[in-house]
Coordinates of C-alpha atoms and ligand atoms in Angstrom, one line a residue:
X222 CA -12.6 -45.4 55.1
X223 CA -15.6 -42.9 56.3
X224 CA -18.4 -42.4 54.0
X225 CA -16.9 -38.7 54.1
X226 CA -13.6 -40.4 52.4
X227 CA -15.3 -42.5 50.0
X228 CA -17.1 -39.6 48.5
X229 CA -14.0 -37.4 48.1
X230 CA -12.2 -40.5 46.8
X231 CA -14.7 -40.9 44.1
X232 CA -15.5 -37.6 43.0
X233 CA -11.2 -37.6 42.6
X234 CA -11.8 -40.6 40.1
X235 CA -14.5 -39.5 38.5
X236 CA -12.9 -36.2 37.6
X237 CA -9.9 -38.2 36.4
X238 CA -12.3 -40.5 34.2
X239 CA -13.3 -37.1 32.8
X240 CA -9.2 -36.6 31.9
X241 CA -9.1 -39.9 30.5
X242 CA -6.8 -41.3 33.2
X243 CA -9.2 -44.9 34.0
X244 CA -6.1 -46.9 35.7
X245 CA -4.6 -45.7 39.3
X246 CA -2.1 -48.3 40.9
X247 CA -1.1 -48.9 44.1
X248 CA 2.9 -47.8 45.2
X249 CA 4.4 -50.3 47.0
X250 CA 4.3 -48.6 50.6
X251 CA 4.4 -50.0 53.8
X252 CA 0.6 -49.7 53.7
X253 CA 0.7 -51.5 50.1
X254 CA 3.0 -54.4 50.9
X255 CA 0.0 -56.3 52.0
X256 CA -1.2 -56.2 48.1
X257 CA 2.0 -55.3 46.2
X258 CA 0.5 -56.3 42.9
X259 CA -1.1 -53.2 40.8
X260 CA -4.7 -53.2 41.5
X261 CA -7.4 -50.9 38.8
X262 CA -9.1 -48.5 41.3
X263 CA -12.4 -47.3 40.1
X264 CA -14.8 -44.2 41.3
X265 CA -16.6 -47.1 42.9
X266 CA -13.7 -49.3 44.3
X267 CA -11.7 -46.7 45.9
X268 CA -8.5 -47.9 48.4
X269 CA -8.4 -44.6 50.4
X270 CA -5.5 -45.8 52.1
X271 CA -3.7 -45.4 49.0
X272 CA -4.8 -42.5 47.5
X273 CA -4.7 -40.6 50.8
X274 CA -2.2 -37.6 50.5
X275 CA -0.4 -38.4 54.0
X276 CA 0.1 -41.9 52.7
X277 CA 1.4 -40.6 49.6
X278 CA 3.6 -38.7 50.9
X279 CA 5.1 -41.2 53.0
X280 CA 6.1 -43.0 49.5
X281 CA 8.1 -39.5 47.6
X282 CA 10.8 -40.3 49.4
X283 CA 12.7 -42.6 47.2
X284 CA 15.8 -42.4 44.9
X285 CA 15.0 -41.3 41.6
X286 CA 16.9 -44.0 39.7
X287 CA 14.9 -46.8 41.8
X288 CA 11.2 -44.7 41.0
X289 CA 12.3 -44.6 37.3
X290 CA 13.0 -48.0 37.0
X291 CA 17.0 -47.1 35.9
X292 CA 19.5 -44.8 37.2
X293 CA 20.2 -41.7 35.3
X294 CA 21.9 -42.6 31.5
X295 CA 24.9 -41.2 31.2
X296 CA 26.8 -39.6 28.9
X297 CA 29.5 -42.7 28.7
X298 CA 25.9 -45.2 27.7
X299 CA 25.0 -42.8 25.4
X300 CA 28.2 -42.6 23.6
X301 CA 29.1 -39.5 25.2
X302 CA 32.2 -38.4 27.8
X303 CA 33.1 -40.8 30.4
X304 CA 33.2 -38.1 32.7
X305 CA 29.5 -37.8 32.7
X306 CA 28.8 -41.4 33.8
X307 CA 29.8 -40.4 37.3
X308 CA 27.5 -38.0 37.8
X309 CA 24.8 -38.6 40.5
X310 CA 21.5 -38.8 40.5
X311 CA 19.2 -36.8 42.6
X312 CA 18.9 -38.6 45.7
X313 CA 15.1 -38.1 46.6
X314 CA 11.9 -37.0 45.0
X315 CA 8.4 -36.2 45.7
X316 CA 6.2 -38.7 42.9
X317 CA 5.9 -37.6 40.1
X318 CA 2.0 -37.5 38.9
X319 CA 2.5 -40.0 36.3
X320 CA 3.5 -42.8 38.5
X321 CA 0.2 -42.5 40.2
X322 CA -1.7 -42.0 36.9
X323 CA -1.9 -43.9 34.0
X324 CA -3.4 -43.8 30.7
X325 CA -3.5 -47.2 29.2
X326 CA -4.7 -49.6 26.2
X327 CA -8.1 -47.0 25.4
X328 CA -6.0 -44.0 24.8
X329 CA -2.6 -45.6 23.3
X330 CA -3.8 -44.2 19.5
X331 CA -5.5 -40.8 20.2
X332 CA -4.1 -37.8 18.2
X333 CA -3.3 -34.3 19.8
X334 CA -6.1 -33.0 17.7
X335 CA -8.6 -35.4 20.1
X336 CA -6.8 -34.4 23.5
X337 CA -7.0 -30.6 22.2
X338 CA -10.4 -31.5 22.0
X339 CA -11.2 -33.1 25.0
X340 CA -9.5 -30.1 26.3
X341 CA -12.0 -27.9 25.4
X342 CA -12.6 -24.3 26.6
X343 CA -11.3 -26.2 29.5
X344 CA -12.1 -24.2 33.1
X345 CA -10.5 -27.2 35.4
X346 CA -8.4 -25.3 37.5
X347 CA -8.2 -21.5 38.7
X348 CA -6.1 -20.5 36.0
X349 CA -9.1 -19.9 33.4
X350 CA -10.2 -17.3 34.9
X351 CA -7.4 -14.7 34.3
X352 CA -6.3 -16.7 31.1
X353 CA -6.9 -15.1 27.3
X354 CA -6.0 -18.2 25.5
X355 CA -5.2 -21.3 26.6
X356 CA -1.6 -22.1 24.9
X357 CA -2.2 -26.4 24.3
X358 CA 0.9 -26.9 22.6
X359 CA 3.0 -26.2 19.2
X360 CA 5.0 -28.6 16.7
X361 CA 5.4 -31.9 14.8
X362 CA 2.8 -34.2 16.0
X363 CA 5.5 -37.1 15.0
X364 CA 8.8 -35.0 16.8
X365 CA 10.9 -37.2 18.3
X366 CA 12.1 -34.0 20.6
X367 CA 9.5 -32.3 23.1
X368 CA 10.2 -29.0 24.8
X369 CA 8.4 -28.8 28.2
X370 CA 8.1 -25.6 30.2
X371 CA 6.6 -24.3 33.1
X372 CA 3.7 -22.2 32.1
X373 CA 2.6 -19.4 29.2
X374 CA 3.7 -15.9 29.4
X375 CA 1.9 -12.4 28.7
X376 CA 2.8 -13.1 25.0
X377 CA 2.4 -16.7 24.7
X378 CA -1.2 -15.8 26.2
X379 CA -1.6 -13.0 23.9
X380 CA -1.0 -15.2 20.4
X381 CA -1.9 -19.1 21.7
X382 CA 1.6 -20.3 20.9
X383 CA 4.1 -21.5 23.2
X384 CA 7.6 -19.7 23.7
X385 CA 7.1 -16.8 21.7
X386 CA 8.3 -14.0 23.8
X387 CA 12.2 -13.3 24.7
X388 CA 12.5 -16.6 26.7
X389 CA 11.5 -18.4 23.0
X390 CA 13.1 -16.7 21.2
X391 CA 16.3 -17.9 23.3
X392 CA 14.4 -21.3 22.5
X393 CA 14.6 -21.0 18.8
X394 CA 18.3 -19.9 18.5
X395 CA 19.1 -22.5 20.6
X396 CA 17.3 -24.8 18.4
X397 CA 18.6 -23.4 15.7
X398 CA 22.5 -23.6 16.6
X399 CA 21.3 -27.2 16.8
X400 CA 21.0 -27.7 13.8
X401 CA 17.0 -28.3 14.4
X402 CA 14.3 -26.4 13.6
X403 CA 11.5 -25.2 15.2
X404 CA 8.6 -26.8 13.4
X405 CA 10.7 -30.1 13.9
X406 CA 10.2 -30.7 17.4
X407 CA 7.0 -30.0 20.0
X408 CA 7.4 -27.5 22.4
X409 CA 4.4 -27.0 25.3
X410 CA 4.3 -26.4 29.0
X411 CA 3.2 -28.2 32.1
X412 CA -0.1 -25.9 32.5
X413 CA -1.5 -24.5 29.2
X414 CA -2.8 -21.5 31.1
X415 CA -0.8 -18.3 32.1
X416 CA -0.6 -17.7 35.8
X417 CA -1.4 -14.2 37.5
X418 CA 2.2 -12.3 37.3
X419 CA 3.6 -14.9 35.5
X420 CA 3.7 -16.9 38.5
X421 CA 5.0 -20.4 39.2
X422 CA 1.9 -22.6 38.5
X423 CA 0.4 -24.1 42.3
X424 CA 0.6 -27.8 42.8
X425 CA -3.1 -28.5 42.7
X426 CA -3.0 -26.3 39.0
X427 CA -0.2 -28.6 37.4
X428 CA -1.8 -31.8 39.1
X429 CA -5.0 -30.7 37.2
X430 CA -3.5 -29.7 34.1
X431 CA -0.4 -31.9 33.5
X432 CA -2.6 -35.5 32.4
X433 CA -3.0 -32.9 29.3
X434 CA 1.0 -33.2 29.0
X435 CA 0.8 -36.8 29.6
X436 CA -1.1 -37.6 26.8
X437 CA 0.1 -35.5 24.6
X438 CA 3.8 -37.0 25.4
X439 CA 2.2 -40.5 25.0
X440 CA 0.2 -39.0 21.4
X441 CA 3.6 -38.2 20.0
X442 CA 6.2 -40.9 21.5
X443 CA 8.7 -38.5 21.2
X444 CA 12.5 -40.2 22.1
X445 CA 13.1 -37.8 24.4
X446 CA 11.6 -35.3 26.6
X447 CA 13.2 -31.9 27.8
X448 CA 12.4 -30.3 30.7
X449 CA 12.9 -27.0 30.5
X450 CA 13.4 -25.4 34.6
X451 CA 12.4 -27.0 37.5
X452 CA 8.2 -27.1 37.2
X453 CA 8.7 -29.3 34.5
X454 CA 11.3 -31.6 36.0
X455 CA 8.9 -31.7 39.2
X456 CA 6.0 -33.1 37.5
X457 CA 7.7 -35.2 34.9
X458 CA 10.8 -37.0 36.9
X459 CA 9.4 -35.8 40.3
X460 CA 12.7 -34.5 40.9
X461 CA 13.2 -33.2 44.2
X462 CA 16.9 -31.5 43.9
X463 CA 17.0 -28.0 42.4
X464 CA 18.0 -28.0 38.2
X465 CA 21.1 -27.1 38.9
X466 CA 22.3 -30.2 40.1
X467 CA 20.4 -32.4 38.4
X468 CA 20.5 -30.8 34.8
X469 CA 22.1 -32.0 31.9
X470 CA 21.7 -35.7 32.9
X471 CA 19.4 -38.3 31.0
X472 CA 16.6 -39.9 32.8
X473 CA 14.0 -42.4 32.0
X474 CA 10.8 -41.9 31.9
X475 CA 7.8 -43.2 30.3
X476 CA 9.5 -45.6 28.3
X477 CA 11.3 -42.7 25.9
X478 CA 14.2 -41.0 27.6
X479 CA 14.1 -37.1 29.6
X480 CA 16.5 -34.5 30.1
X481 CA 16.3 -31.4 32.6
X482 CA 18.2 -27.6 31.7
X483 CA 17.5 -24.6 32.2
X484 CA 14.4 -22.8 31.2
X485 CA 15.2 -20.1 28.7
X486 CA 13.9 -17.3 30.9
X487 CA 16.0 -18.4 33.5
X488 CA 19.3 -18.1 31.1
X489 CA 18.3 -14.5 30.4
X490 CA 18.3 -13.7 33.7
X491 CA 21.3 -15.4 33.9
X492 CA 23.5 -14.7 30.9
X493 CA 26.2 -16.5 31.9
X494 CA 24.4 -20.3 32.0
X495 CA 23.9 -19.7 28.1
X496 CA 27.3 -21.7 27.7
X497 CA 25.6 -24.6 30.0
X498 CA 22.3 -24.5 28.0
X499 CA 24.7 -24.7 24.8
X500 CA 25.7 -27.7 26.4
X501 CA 23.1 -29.3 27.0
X502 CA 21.5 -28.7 23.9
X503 CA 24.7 -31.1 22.4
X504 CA 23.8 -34.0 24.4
X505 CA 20.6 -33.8 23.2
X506 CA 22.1 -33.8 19.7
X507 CA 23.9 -36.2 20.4
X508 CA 21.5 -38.5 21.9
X509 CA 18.8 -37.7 18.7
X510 CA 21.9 -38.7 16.5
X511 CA 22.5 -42.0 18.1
X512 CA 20.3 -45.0 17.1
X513 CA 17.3 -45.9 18.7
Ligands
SF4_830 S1 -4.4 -24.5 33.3 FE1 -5.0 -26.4 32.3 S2 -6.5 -27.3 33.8 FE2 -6.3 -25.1 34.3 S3 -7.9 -24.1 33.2 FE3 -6.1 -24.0 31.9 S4 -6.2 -25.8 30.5 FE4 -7.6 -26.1 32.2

């Protein structure tokens, strides 16, 4: 690498350091196969080859049962329909962030209150700058149930609490016809900052933002993750198919277990995929019911 390289490279690090995120390993690429083994990159021991966006992109390619270390779990494993152990998983998938990212031993026992912290009046990304509040997240610290969306609304900007507008208010009845309750589970968003027009977050703003979600996901161990419309499948599974065909199916990730549907906003839009987000919201009964 150029010494132009090496200083981008490490300013990268550095920033991530600032996150929190100390470990980066290597995907095993055709560039990689010559060290396969997981090697600790620091600001001052940079591989550029690996870190490189063109090489990176070479490795999204890849099915998302073989990334996630498991095909998708189906309804049959989980004690659900047979039916639903057919269905396929998406075929291909950009990486997700957290494959290339990882927050380790150091940061195994830190609380939400400490990320919210280290959050700060946070200004990482463009999104502060037309931001009233910065919405970090809303629940049981110990839920075993995370909500993920894509990004806070007028109103969620307004009050500094997720899913509070129409979309969660769709949310809460849905949690409600559950048979949950609100305050049980945690519900947040991939970016804690509203977008201009309510628009979807950019790449570079969710890749700055979501090592929030990550720790906060790996702070409250939940036993499963949902993703609520396709931002949030993107950076959590790195899904590359649209929500539609890919919802409703289990996936693992991080150890615990996730499952993409619709985002509320997206079902009022669309009153008619109410009776799909019903659905969905059984398995994920279902799967909270079954043992651990
Ligand atoms: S969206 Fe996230 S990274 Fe960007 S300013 Fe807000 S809190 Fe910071």
């Amino acid at each position: 690498m150029d010494e132009r390289q090496r200083a981008k490279v490490k300013t990268m690090l550095e920033f991530y350091q600032d996150l929190g995120i100390e470990e980066f390993y290597i995907r095993r690429t055709e560039i990689a196969k010559a060290a396969p083994r997981p090697q600790r990159l620091t600001p001052d021991s940079a591989d550029v080859q690996t870190l490189s966006t063109e090489k990176r992109s070479e490795s999204r390619l890849q099915p998302i049962h073989a990334s996630l270390g498991s095909p998708p779990v189906s309804q049959h494993q989980l004690g659900g329909s047979p039916q639903a152990a057919a269905a396929p998983g998406p075929a291909a998938r950009p990486m997700s962030l957290f494959e290339s990212a990882s927050t380790t031993a150091p940061r195994e026992h830190e609380t939400l209150e400490e990320i919210h912290a280290d959050l700060g009046e946070c200004r990482r990304c463009r999104l502060a700058s037309g931001r009233h509040t910065i919405v970090f997240g809303q629940g049981n610290p110990h839920a075993e149930l995370i909500f993920v969306g894509e990004g806070p609304g007028a109103d969620e900007d307004a009050q500094g609490i997720p899913f509070v507008g129409r979309a969660g208010r769709l949310l809460n009845r849905m949690i409600e016809l559950a048979g949950m309750k609100r305050e049980d589970v945690y519900i947040c968003n991939v970016v804690k900052c509203r977008p201009p027009n309510n628009r979807t977050p950019l790449p570079d703003e969710i890749e700055t933002c979501s090592p929030f979600l990550l720790r906060q996901i790996q702070a409250i161990k939940p036993r499963l993750v949902c993703c609520l419309g396709a931002p949030a499948v993107k950076t959590l599974l790195g899904a590359k198919e649209g929500i539609t065909k890919i919802r409703g199916q289990f996936y693992d990730f991080q150890g615990t277990k996730a499952l993409p549907t619709f985002h509320p906003a997206y079902v009022l839009r669309n009153p008619r995929e109410e009776k799909i987000l019903r659905e969905d919201f059984q398995k994920i009964v279902d799967f909270l019911k079954s043992p651990c």
